[in-house]
Short mmCIF file of C-alpha atoms and ligand atoms in Angstrom, two decimals:
data_model
loop_
_atom_site.label_atom_id
_atom_site.label_comp_id
_atom_site.label_asym_id
_atom_site.label_seq_id
_atom_site.Cartn_x
_atom_site.Cartn_y
_atom_site.Cartn_z
CA MET A 298 16.81 11.90 15.99
CA GLY A 299 16.71 8.32 17.35
CA ALA A 300 15.37 5.21 16.28
CA VAL A 301 11.91 5.20 15.29
CA ALA A 302 9.54 2.13 15.97
CA PRO A 303 6.20 1.56 13.67
CA LEU A 304 3.00 1.88 15.49
CA VAL A 305 2.04 -0.71 13.17
CA ASP A 306 3.90 -3.27 11.29
CA VAL A 307 2.30 -5.45 9.13
CA THR A 308 2.33 -7.58 5.83
CA ASN A 309 -0.29 -8.40 3.35
CA PRO A 310 -0.61 -11.83 2.89
CA VAL A 311 -2.57 -11.37 -0.34
CA ASN A 312 0.28 -9.16 -2.00
CA GLY A 313 3.21 -10.07 0.04
CA HIS A 314 3.56 -6.26 0.78
CA ARG A 315 4.69 -4.53 3.96
CA TYR A 316 2.95 -1.53 5.74
CA ILE A 317 3.93 0.41 8.53
CA GLY A 318 1.97 3.14 10.58
CA LEU A 319 3.75 6.29 12.19
CA ASN A 320 1.96 9.23 13.29
CA VAL A 321 3.02 12.14 11.00
CA ALA A 322 1.45 15.37 11.22
CA SER A 323 1.00 16.80 7.59
CA TRP A 324 0.64 14.33 4.44
CA ALA A 325 3.84 15.93 2.74
CA ALA A 326 6.08 15.23 6.01
CA ALA A 327 4.14 11.92 6.12
CA GLU A 328 5.20 10.84 2.43
CA ALA A 329 8.59 12.10 2.89
CA THR A 330 8.93 9.59 6.20
CA ALA A 331 7.63 6.82 3.52
CA GLN A 332 10.30 7.68 1.23
CA MET A 333 13.29 7.33 4.07
CA PHE A 334 11.73 3.92 4.83
CA GLY A 335 12.39 2.82 0.79
CA GLY A 336 8.27 3.36 0.42
CA HIS A 337 5.42 5.40 -0.56
CA LEU A 338 2.38 6.67 1.47
CA ALA A 339 0.33 3.61 0.59
CA SER A 340 -1.37 3.24 -2.35
CA ILE A 341 -4.64 0.87 -2.81
CA ALA A 342 -5.35 -1.30 -5.83
CA ASP A 343 -8.51 -2.52 -5.04
CA GLN A 344 -11.19 -3.51 -2.32
CA SER A 345 -8.95 -6.21 -0.64
CA GLU A 346 -6.25 -3.67 -0.06
CA ASN A 347 -8.34 -1.04 1.38
CA ASP A 348 -9.65 -3.96 3.76
CA PHE A 349 -6.26 -4.88 4.99
CA ILE A 350 -5.43 -1.22 5.43
CA HIS A 351 -8.98 -0.23 7.27
CA GLN A 352 -8.87 -3.33 9.57
CA ASN A 353 -5.42 -3.15 10.15
CA PHE A 354 -4.62 0.52 10.72
CA GLY A 355 -8.42 1.95 11.51
CA ASN A 356 -9.09 1.27 15.10
CA TYR A 357 -4.97 1.40 15.80
CA GLY A 358 -4.86 1.72 19.77
CA GLY A 359 -8.66 1.28 20.18
CA THR A 360 -9.05 4.97 18.96
CA THR A 361 -11.05 5.23 15.46
CA GLN A 362 -7.74 6.77 13.23
CA ARG A 363 -7.77 9.21 10.41
CA LEU A 364 -5.02 7.57 7.89
CA TRP A 365 -2.84 9.15 5.42
CA ILE A 366 -2.67 7.27 2.06
CA GLY A 367 -0.99 8.21 -0.88
CA PHE A 368 -3.62 9.26 -3.14
CA ASN A 369 -3.22 13.21 -4.13
CA ASP A 370 -3.78 15.78 -7.00
CA ILE A 371 -1.05 17.91 -5.87
CA ALA A 372 0.13 18.00 -9.71
CA ASN A 373 -3.09 18.67 -11.32
CA GLU A 374 -6.36 19.41 -9.79
CA GLY A 375 -8.93 16.64 -9.96
CA THR A 376 -6.69 13.82 -11.26
CA PHE A 377 -5.64 12.05 -8.00
CA VAL A 378 -2.66 9.42 -8.62
CA TRP A 379 -0.69 7.16 -6.41
CA PRO A 380 2.73 8.20 -5.32
CA ASP A 381 4.37 4.74 -6.23
CA GLY A 382 2.71 5.11 -9.68
CA THR A 383 -0.01 2.26 -8.90
CA PRO A 384 -2.67 2.93 -11.77
CA THR A 385 -5.74 4.36 -10.65
CA ASN A 386 -8.38 1.33 -10.68
CA TYR A 387 -9.94 1.67 -7.41
CA THR A 388 -11.31 4.58 -5.35
CA ASN A 389 -13.48 4.48 -2.30
CA TRP A 390 -14.51 8.15 -1.49
CA SER A 391 -17.24 8.89 0.91
CA GLY A 392 -20.35 10.35 -0.35
CA GLY A 393 -19.61 14.37 -1.94
CA GLU A 394 -15.73 13.58 -1.64
CA PRO A 395 -13.60 14.86 -3.02
CA ASN A 396 -15.06 18.12 -3.01
CA ASN A 397 -11.67 20.29 -2.72
CA ALA A 398 -13.03 22.06 -0.25
CA GLY A 399 -12.08 25.21 1.83
CA SER A 400 -8.99 26.69 0.39
CA GLY A 401 -8.29 23.65 -1.47
CA GLU A 402 -7.77 19.96 -0.31
CA ASP A 403 -5.20 18.03 -2.34
CA VAL A 404 -4.44 14.65 -0.57
CA ALA A 405 -6.22 12.01 0.70
CA GLU A 406 -7.32 10.39 4.29
CA MET A 407 -9.20 7.15 5.02
CA PHE A 408 -11.51 7.19 7.78
CA GLY A 409 -10.68 4.71 10.04
CA ILE A 410 -14.14 3.83 11.05
CA GLN A 411 -15.65 3.13 7.86
CA GLY A 412 -12.43 2.99 5.08
CA THR A 413 -14.17 5.63 2.93
CA TRP A 414 -11.93 8.36 1.80
CA ASN A 415 -11.89 12.06 1.91
CA ASP A 416 -9.63 14.84 0.35
CA MET A 417 -8.02 16.82 3.00
CA PRO A 418 -5.85 20.24 3.01
CA ASP A 419 -1.81 18.94 3.51
CA SER A 420 -2.06 19.84 7.45
CA GLY A 421 -4.83 17.49 8.27
CA GLY A 422 -6.29 20.27 9.98
CA THR A 423 -6.65 19.93 13.44
CA TYR A 424 -6.41 15.98 13.24
CA LEU A 425 -3.53 13.57 14.43
CA HIS A 426 -3.13 11.52 11.10
CA LEU A 427 -1.84 7.98 11.29
CA ALA A 428 0.35 7.41 8.23
CA VAL A 429 -0.01 3.94 6.30
CA ILE A 430 3.36 3.51 4.63
CA GLU A 431 3.61 0.94 2.03
CA ILE A 432 7.01 -0.71 1.73
CA ASN A 433 7.15 -2.28 -1.67
CA GLY A 434 4.04 -1.41 -3.13
CA GLY A 435 3.59 -0.18 -6.62
CA THR A 436 7.04 -1.55 -8.74
CA PRO A 437 6.92 -4.49 -10.47
CA PRO A 438 9.90 -6.77 -10.64
CA PRO A 439 11.25 -6.47 -14.07
CA PRO A 440 9.98 -8.59 -16.54
CA THR A 441 12.87 -10.94 -17.21
CA CYS A 442 12.81 -11.62 -13.09
CA GLY A 443 8.99 -11.94 -12.42
CA SER A 444 10.03 -15.29 -9.96
CA ASP A 445 12.22 -12.79 -7.82
CA ILE A 446 9.68 -12.85 -5.25
CA ASP A 447 11.95 -11.13 -2.49
CA ARG A 448 13.20 -8.66 -4.70
CA ASP A 449 16.55 -9.06 -4.07
CA THR A 450 17.63 -9.57 -7.91
CA VAL A 451 18.53 -12.96 -7.73
CA VAL A 452 16.20 -15.95 -8.14
CA ALA A 453 17.24 -18.32 -5.48
CA GLY A 454 16.49 -20.77 -2.15
CA ALA A 455 14.38 -17.70 -0.62
CA ASP A 456 11.98 -17.09 -3.38
CA LEU A 457 11.55 -21.00 -3.32
CA GLY A 458 10.65 -20.99 0.09
CA ILE A 459 8.26 -18.41 -0.25
CA LEU A 460 6.36 -19.95 -2.65
CA LEU A 461 6.14 -23.13 -1.33
CA GLY A 462 5.00 -21.60 1.93
CA ASP A 463 1.97 -19.90 -0.18
CA TRP A 464 1.64 -23.87 -2.08
CA ALA A 465 -2.12 -24.23 -2.99
CA GLN A 466 -3.14 -20.60 -1.83
CA ALA A 467 -4.21 -17.62 -3.91
CA ILE A 468 -1.62 -15.13 -2.88
CA SER A 469 -0.55 -13.56 -5.82
CA ARG A 470 3.41 -12.73 -4.93
CA SER A 471 3.96 -16.58 -6.03
CA ASP A 472 1.34 -16.65 -8.35
CA LEU A 473 3.46 -16.39 -11.29
CA ASP A 474 1.14 -17.48 -13.88
CA HIS A 475 -1.56 -15.38 -12.78
CA ASP A 476 -3.95 -18.17 -12.42
CA GLY A 477 -5.30 -17.39 -8.97
CA LEU A 478 -3.63 -20.27 -7.57
CA VAL A 479 0.05 -21.25 -6.11
CA THR A 480 0.73 -24.98 -8.18
CA GLY A 481 3.50 -26.81 -9.77
CA ALA A 482 2.80 -24.01 -12.80
CA ASP A 483 4.48 -21.46 -10.83
CA LEU A 484 7.06 -23.73 -9.35
CA GLY A 485 8.14 -24.55 -13.16
CA ILE A 486 8.37 -21.10 -13.88
CA LEU A 487 10.51 -20.12 -10.97
CA LEU A 488 13.00 -22.99 -11.42
CA GLY A 489 12.88 -21.67 -15.22
CA ASP A 490 14.48 -18.25 -14.04
CA TRP A 491 16.65 -19.70 -11.32
CA GLY A 492 20.02 -17.26 -10.90
CA PRO A 493 20.79 -13.69 -11.08
CA CYS A 494 17.78 -11.50 -12.86
CA HIS A 495 19.11 -10.02 -15.96
C1 MMA B 226 -16.02 18.43 6.01
C2 MMA B 226 -15.97 17.96 4.48
C3 MMA B 226 -14.98 17.75 4.03
C4 MMA B 226 -13.80 18.34 4.35
C5 MMA B 226 -13.53 18.62 5.50
C6 MMA B 226 -12.46 19.29 5.95
C7 MMA B 226 -15.93 17.35 7.81
O1 MMA B 226 -15.78 17.37 6.48
O2 MMA B 226 -16.09 19.48 3.69
O3 MMA B 226 -14.85 17.58 2.70
O4 MMA B 226 -12.55 17.74 3.78
O5 MMA B 226 -14.70 19.32 6.28
O6 MMA B 226 -12.31 19.55 7.40
CA1 CA B 227 -12.63 17.07 1.38
#
């Protein structure tokens, strides 16, 4: 197989996560592809993340898309989970969904038109799906290294550069004290963590 060029490749400034889009037929193949990229099918933690995916993928190429997202109840019917371990704090099901229709539906799609979700069979039926792959979604940094913004296991100039670039904004990746704004307090935390993670 040759190189694979994502159809969409965007970073969400709110959480710093990267999302790429590829046409992959079944949900399981899409999740396997996501893992080859070092990620999972997208997890959606809140309305803001749902909006971001809806806006960036829902009308790709000027066509209303059906999007594969990670939510699934494959392991335990009726209990939907995210493949990257994101807790289930937010859902955006369409009315009457999930309904486990037909011979069963264990994986979720997002309707590109309005951003709501529906459970579907793994095959996706007759619909082409755009898989939304999230590269660095659910795995928080180890607690001893919360300032390692770029997750390269060392708190260094690259992290400082990201934090300064996010200065005075409500950008969670650099809001190390989680007070809603990137300020001198966050800079102090980062400088205190300077050096290799341990
Ligand atoms: C209906 C509805 C959905 C189900 C799909 C399967 C068109 O919508 O029952 O819940 O997932 O059919 O194609
Ligand atoms: Ca359904």
